[in-house]
Coordinates of C-alpha atoms and ligand atoms in Angstrom, one line a residue:
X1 CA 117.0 88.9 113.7
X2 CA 115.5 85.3 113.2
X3 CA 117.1 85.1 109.4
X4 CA 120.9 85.7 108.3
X5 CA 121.0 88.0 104.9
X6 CA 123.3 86.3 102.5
X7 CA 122.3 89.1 99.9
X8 CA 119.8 91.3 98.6
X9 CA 119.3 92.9 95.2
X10 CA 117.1 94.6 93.0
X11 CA 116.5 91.9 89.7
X12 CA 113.7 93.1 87.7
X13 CA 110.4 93.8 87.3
X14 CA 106.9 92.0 86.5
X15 CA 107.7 91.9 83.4
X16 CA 110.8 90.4 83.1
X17 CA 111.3 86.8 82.8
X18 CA 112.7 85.9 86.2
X19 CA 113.4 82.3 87.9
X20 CA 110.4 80.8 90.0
X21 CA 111.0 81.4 94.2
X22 CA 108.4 82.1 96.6
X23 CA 106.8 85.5 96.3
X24 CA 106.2 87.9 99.5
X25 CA 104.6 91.0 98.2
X26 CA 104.5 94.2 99.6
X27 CA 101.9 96.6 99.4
X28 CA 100.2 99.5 101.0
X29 CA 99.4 103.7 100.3
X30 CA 101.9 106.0 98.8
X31 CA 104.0 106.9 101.8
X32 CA 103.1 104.2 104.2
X33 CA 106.6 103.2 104.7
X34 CA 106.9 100.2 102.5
X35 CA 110.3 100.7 100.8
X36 CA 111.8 101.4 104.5
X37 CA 110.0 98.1 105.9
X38 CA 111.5 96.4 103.2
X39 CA 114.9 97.9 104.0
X40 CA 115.1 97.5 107.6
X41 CA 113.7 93.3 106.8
X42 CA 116.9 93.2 104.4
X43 CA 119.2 95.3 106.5
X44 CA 120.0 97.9 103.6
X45 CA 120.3 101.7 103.6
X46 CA 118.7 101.5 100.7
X47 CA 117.9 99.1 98.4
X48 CA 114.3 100.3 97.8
X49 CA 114.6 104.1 97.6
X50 CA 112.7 106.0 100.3
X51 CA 110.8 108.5 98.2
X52 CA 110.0 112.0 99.1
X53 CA 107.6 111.7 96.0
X54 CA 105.3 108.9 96.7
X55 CA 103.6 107.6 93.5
X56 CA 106.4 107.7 91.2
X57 CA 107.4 104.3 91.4
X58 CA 104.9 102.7 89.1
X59 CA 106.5 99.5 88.3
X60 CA 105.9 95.6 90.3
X61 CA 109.6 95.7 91.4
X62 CA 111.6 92.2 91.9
X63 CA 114.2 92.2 94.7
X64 CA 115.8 88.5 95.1
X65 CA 117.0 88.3 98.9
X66 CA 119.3 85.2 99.6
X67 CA 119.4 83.9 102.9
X68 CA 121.6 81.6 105.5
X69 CA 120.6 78.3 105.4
X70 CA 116.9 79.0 103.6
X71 CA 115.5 79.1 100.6
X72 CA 116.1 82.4 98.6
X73 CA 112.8 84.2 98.0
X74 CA 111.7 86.8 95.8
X75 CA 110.2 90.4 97.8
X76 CA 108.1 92.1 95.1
X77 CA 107.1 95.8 95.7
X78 CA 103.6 97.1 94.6
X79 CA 103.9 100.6 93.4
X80 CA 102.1 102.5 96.3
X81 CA 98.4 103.6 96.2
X82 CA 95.9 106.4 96.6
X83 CA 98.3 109.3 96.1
X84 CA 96.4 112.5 95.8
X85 CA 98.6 113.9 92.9
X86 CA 98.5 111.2 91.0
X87 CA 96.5 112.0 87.5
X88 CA 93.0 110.9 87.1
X89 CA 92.7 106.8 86.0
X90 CA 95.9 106.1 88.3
X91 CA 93.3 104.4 90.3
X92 CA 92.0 102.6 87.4
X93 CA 96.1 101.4 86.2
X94 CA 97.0 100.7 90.3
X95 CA 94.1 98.0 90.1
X96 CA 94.9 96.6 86.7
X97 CA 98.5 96.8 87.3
X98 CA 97.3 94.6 90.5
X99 CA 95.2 92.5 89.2
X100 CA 97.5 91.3 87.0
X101 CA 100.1 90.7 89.2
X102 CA 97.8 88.6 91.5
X103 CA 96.1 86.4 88.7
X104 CA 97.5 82.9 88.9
X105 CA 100.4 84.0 90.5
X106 CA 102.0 80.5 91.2
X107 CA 104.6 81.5 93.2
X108 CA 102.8 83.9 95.9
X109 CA 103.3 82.9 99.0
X110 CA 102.2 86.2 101.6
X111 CA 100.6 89.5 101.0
X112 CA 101.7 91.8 103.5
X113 CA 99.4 94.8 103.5
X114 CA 100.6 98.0 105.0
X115 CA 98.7 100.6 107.0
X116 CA 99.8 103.5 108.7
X117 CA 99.2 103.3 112.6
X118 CA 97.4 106.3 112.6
X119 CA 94.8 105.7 109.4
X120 CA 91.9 104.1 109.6
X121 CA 91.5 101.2 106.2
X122 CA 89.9 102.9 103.1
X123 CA 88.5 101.7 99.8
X124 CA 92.1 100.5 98.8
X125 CA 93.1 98.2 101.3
X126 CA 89.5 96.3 101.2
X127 CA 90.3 96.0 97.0
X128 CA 93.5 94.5 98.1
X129 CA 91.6 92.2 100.5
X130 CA 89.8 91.1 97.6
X131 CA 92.1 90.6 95.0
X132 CA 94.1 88.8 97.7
X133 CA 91.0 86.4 98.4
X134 CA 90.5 85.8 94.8
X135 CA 93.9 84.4 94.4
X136 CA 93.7 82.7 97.7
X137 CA 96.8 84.2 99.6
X138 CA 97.3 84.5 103.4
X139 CA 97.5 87.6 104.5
X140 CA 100.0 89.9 106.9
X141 CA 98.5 93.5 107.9
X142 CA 101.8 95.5 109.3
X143 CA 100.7 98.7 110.9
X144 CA 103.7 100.8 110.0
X145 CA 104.9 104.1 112.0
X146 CA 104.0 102.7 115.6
X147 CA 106.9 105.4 116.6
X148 CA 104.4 107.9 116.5
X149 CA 102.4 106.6 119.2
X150 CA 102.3 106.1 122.9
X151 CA 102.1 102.2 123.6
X152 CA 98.8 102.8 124.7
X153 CA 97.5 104.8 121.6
X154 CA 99.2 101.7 119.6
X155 CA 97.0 99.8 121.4
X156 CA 94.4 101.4 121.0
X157 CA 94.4 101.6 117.3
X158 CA 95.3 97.7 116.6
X159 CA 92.0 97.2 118.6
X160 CA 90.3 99.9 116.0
X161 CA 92.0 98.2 112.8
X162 CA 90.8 94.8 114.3
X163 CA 87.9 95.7 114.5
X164 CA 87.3 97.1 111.2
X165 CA 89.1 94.3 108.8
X166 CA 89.1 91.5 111.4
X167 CA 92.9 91.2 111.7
X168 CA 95.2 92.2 114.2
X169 CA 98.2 93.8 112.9
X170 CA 101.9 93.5 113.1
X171 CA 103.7 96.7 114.5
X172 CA 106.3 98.2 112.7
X173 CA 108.9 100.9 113.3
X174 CA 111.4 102.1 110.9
X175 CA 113.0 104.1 113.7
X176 CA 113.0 101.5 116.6
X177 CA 113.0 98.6 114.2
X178 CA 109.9 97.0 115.9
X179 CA 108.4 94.2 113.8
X180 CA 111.6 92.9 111.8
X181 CA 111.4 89.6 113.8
X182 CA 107.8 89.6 113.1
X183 CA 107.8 89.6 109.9
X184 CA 110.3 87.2 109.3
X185 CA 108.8 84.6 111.4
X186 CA 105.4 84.9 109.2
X187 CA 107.6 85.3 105.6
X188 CA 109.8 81.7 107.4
X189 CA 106.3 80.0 108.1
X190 CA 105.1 80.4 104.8
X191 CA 108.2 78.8 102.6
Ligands
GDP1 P1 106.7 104.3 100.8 O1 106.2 105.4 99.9 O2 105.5 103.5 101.3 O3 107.8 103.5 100.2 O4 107.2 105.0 102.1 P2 108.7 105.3 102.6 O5 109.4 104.1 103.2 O6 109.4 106.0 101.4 O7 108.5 106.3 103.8 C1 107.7 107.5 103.6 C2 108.2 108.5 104.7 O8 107.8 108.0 106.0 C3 109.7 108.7 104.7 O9 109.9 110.1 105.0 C4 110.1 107.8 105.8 O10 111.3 108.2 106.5 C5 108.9 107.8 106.8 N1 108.8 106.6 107.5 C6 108.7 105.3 107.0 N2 108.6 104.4 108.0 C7 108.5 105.1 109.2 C8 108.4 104.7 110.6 O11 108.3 103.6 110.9 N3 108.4 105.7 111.5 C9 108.5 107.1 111.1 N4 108.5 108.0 112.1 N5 108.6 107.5 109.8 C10 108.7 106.5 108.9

């Protein structure tokens, strides 16, 4: 691991009058394996709760993570997206729940935009390509669940997801814990 983890806790949400630190938010599909990314980056069991009921979490969650001999930062969690079950107009609050976290958001730093492996990018993650270009962000695209694949199938689909948003993705495994270092090396570049 490139960064020591002083602490990590959960402090609030959106909504909540928090202190100013550099923003790296997280965000992807229902079930994509953003709470156990975010995890494995902090080293926690569970400090975001893995959720066998994707779409319940609804709110922009705060998590403050202090760290060795850097600044601390702030990871925010997205509520996930696209979850079949959700009621009708979910759609409709996910992108004004969005869009108002993005507008003038002073302190964002990285979006880190999750995909699994094995899906190709919908509707969803081109609207968070946009909302992401109209605050002017940088962008991180983690292809999550790379477990599931031979090396060469994992291969084989960065090329695909390249292809189709322009970006070559990040691997990640919550399993083998590919794509900690990763990630931290783009979050450390962009404090
Ligand atoms: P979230 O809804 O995006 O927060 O997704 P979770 O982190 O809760 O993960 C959803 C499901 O996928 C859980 O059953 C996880 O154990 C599983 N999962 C998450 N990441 C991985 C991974 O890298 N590999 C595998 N095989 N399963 C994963």
């Amino acid at each position: 691991m490139i960064v020591k983890i002083k602490d990590a806790r959960y402090v609030g949400t959106l909504y909540d009058n928090l202190p100013d630190l550099p923003e790296f938010v997280f965000a992807g599909r229902s079930n994509v394996g953003k709470s156990s990314l975010i995890n494995m980056l902090v080293n926690r069991k569970s400090l975001v709760r893995t959720s066998k009921q994707p779409g319940k979490t609804r709110n922009v969650n705060y998590f403050q993570v202090d760290l060795v001999d850097l600044p601390s930062i702030h990871m925010v969690d997205l509520p996930g997206y696209g979850y079949a079950k959700v009621p009708l107009g979910m759609k409709d609050s996910w992108g004004r729940l969005a869009e108002k976290y993005f507008h003038e958001n002073k302190n964002l730093q990285l979006i880190i935009l999750l995909v699994d492996i094995r899906r190709d990018l919908k509707d969803e993650e081109f609207m968070v390509f946009d909302l992401a270009k109209r605050s002017g962000c940088e962008f991180l695209l983690v292809a999550t669940k790379a477990d599931k694949l031979t090396r060469n199938k994992q291969q084989q689909r960065m090329a695909d997801i390249k292809k189709l948003c322009g970006m070559r993705p990040v691997l990640s495994s919550a399993l083998s814990r590919d794509g900690i270092d990763a990630v931290w090396k783009t979050i450390v570049e962009h404090l």
